[in-house]
PDB file of N, CA and C in Angstrom:
ATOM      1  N   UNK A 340      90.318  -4.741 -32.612  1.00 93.00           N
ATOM      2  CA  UNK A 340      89.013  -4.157 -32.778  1.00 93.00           C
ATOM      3  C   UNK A 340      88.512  -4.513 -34.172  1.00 93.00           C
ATOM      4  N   UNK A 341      87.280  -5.008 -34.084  1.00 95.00           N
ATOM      5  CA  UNK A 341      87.019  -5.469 -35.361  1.00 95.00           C
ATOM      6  C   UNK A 341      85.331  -4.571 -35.832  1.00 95.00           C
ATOM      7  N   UNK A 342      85.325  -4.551 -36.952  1.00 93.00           N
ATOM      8  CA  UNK A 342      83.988  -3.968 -37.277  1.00 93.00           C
ATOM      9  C   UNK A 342      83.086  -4.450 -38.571  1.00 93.00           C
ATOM     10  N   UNK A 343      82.122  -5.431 -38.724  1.00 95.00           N
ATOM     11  CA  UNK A 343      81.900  -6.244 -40.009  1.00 95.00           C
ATOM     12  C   UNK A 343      82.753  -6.790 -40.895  1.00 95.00           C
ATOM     13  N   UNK A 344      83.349  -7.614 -40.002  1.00 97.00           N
ATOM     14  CA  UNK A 344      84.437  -8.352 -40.639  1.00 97.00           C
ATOM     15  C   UNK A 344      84.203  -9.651 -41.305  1.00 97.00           C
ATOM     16  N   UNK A 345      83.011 -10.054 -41.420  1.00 97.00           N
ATOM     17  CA  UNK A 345      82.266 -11.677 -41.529  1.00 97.00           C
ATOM     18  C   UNK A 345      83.176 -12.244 -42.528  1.00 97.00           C
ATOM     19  N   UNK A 346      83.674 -11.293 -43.714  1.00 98.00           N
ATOM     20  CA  UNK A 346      84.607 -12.234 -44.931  1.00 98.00           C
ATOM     21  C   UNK A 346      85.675 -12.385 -44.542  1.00 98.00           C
ATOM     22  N   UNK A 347      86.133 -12.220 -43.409  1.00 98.00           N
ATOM     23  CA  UNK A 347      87.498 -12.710 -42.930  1.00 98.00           C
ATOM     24  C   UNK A 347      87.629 -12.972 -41.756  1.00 98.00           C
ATOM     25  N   UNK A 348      87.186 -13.005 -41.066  1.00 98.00           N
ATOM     26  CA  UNK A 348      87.264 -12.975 -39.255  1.00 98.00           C
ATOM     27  C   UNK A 348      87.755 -14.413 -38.975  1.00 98.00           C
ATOM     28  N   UNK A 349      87.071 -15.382 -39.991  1.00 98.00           N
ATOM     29  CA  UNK A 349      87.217 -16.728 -39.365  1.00 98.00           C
ATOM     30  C   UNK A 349      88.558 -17.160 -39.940  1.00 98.00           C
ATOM     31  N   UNK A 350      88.908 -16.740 -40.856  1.00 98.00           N
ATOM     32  CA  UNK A 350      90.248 -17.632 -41.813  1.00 98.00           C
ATOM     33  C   UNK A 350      91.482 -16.415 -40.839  1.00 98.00           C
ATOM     34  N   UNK A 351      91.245 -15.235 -40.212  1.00 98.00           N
ATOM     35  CA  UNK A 351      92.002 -14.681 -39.449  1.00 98.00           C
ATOM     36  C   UNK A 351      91.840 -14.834 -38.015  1.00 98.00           C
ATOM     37  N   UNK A 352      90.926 -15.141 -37.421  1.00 98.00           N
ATOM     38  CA  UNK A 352      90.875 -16.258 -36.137  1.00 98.00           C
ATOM     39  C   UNK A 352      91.644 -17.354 -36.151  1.00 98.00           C
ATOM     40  N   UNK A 353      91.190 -18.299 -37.387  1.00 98.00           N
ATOM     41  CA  UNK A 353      92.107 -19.814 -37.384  1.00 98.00           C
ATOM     42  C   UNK A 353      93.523 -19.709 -37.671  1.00 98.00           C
ATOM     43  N   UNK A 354      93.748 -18.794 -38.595  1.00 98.00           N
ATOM     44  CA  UNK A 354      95.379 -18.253 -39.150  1.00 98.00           C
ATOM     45  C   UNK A 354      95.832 -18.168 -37.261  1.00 98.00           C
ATOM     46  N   UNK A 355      95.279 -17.232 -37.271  1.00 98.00           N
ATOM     47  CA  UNK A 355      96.705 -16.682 -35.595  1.00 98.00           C
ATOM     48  C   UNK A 355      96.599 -17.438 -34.834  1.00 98.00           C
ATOM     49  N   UNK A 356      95.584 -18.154 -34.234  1.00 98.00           N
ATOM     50  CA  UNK A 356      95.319 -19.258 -33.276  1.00 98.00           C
ATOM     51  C   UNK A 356      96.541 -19.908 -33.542  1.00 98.00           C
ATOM     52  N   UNK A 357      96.581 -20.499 -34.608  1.00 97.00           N
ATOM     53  CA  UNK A 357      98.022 -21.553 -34.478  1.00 97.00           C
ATOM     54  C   UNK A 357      99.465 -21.082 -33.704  1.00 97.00           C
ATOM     55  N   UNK A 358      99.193 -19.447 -33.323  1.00 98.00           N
ATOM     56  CA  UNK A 358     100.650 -19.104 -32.899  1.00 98.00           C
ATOM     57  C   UNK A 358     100.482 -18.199 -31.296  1.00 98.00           C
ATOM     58  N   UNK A 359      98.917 -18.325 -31.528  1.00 97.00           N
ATOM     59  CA  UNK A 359      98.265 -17.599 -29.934  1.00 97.00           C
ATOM     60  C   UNK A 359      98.078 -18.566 -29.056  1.00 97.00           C
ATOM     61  N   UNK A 360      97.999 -18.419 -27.971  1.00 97.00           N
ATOM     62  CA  UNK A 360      97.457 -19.065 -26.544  1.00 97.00           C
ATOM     63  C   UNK A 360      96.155 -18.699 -26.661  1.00 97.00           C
ATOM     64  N   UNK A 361      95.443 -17.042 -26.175  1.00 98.00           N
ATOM     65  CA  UNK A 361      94.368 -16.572 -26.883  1.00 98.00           C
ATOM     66  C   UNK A 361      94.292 -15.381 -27.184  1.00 98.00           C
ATOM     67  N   UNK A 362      93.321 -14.946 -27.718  1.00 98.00           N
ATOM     68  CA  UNK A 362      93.079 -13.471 -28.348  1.00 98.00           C
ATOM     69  C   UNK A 362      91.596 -12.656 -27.798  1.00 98.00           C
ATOM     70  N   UNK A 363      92.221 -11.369 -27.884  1.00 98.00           N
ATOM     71  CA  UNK A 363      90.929 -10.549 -27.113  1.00 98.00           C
ATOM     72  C   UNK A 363      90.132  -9.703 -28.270  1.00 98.00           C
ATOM     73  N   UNK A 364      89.046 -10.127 -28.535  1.00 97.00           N
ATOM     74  CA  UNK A 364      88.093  -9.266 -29.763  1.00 97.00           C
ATOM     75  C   UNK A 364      87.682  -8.295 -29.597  1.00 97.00           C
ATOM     76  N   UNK A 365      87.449  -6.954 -29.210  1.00 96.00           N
ATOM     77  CA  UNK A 365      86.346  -5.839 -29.312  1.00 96.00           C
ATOM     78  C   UNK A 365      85.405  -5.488 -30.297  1.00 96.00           C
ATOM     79  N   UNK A 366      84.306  -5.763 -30.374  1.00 96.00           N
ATOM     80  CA  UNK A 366      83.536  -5.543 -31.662  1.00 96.00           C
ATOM     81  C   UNK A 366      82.360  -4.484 -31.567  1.00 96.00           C
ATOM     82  N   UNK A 367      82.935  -3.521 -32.595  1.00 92.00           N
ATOM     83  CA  UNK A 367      82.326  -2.462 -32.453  1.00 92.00           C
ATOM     84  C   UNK A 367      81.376  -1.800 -33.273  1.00 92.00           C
ATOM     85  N   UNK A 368      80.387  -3.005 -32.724  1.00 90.00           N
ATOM     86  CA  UNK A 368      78.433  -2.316 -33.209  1.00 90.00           C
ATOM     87  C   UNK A 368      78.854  -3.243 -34.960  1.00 90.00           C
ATOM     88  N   UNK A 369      78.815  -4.481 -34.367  1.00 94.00           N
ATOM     89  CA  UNK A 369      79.459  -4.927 -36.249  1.00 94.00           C
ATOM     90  C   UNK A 369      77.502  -5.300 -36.670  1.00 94.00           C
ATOM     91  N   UNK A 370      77.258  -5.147 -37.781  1.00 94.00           N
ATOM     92  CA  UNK A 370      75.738  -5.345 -37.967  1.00 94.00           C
ATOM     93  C   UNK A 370      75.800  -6.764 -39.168  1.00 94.00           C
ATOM     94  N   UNK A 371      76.778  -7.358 -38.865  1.00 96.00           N
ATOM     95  CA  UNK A 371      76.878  -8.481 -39.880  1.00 96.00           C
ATOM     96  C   UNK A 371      76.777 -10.137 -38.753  1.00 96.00           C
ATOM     97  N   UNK A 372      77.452 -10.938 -39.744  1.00 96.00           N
ATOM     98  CA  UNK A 372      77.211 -12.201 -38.789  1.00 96.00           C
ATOM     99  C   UNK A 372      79.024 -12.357 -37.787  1.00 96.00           C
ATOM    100  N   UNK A 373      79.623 -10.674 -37.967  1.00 97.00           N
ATOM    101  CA  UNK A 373      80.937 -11.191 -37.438  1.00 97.00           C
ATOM    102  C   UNK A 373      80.740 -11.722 -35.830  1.00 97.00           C
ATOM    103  N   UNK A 374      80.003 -11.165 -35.243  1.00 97.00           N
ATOM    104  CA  UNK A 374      80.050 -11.357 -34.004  1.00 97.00           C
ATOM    105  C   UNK A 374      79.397 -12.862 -33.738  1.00 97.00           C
ATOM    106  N   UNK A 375      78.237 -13.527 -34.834  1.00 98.00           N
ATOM    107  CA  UNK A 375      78.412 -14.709 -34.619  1.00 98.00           C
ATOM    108  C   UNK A 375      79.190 -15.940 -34.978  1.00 98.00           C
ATOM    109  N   UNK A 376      79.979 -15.329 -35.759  1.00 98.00           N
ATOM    110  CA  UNK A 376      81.061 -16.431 -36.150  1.00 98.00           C
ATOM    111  C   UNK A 376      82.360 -16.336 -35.312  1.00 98.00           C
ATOM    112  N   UNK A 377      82.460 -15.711 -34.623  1.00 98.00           N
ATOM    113  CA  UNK A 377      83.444 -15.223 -33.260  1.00 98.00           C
ATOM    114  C   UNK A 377      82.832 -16.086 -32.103  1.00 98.00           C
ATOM    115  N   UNK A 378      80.893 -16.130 -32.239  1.00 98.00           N
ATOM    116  CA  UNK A 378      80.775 -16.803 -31.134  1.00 98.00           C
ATOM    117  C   UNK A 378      80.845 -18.566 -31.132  1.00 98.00           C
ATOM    118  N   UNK A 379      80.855 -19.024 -32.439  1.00 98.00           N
ATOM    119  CA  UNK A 379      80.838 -19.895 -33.057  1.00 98.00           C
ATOM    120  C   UNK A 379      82.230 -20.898 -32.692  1.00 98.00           C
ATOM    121  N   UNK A 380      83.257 -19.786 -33.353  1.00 98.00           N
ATOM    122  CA  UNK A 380      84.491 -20.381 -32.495  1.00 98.00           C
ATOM    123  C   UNK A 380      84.702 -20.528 -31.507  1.00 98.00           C
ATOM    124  N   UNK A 381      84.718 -19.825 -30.644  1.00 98.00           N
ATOM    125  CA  UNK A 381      84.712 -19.721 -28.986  1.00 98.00           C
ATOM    126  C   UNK A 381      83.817 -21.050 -28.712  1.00 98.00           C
ATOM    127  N   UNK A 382      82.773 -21.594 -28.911  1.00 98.00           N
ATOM    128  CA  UNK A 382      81.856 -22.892 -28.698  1.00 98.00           C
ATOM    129  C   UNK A 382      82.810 -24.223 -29.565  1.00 98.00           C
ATOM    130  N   UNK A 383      83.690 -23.773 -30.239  1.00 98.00           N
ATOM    131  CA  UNK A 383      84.885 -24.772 -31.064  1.00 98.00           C
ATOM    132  C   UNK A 383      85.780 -24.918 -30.032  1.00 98.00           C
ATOM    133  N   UNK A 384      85.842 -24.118 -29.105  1.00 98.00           N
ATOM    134  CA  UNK A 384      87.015 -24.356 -28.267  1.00 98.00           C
ATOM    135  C   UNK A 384      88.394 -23.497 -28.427  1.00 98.00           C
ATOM    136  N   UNK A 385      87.862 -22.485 -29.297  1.00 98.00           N
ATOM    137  CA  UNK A 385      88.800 -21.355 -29.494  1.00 98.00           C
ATOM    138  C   UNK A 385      89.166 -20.727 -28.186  1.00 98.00           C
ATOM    139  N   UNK A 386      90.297 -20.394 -27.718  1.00 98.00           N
ATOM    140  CA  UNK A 386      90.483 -19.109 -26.279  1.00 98.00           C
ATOM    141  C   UNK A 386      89.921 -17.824 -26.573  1.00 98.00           C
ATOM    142  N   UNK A 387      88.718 -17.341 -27.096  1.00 98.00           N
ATOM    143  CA  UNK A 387      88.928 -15.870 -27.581  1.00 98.00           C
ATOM    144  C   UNK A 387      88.017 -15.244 -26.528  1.00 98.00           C
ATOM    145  N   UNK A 388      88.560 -13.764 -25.869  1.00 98.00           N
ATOM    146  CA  UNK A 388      87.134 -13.137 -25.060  1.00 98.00           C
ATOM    147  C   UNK A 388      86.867 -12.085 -26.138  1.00 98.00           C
ATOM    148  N   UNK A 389      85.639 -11.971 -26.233  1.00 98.00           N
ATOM    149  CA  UNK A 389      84.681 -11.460 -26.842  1.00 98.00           C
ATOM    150  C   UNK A 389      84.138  -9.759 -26.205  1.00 98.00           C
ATOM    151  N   UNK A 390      84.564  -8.479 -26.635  1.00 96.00           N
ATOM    152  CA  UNK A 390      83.978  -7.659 -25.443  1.00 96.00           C
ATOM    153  C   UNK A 390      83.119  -7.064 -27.204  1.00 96.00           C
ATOM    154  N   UNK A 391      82.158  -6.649 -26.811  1.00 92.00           N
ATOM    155  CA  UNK A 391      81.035  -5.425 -28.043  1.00 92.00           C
ATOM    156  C   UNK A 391      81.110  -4.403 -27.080  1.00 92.00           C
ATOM    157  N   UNK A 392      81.193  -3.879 -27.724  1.00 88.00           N
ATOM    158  CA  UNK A 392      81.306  -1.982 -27.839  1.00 88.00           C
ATOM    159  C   UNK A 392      80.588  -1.466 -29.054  1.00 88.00           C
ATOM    160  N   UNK A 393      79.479  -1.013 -28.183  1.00 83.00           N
ATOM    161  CA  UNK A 393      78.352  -0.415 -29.200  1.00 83.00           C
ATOM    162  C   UNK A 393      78.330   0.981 -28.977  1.00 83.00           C
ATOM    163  N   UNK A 394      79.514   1.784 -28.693  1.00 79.00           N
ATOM    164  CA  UNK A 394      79.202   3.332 -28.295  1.00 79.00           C
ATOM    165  C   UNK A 394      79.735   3.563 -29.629  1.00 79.00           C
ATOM    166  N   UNK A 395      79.234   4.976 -29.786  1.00 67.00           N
ATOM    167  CA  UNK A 395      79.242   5.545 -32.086  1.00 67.00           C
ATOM    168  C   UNK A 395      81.076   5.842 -31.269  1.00 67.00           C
ATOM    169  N   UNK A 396      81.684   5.685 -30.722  1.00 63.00           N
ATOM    170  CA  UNK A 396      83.164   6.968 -30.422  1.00 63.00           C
ATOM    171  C   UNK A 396      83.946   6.101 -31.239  1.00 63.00           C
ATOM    172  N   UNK A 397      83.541   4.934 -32.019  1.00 55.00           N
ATOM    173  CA  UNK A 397      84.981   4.286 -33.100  1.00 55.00           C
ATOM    174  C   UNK A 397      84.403   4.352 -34.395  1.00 55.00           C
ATOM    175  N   UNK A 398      85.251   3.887 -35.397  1.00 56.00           N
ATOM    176  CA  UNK A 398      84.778   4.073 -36.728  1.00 56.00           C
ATOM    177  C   UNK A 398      85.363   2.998 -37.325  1.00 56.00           C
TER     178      UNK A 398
END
């Protein structure tokens, strides 16, 4: 579960990839560019599914 993560998402996407098959994101109501640099990879050919979760019940 990630939440405005933009200063790291990508160097921690590319880090684990090297040891994942793929990875599952939940992003919850992020108001930064994390969710487009998640979508960014995924169009790189990353395995990642992508779910947003915009309900207030996480923090």
């Amino acid at each position: 579960m990630v939440k405005n993560e933009e200063d790291i998402i990508e160097n921690f996407i590319r880090w684990n990839m090297k040891f994942l098959d793929s990875l599952y994101i939940i992003d919850n109501n992020s108001t930064d560019g994390t969710v487009d640099i998640i979508n960014q990879l995924i169009s790189e050919g990353f395995n990642i599914t992508l779910w947003v979760d915009n309900t207030l019940a996480h923090f």
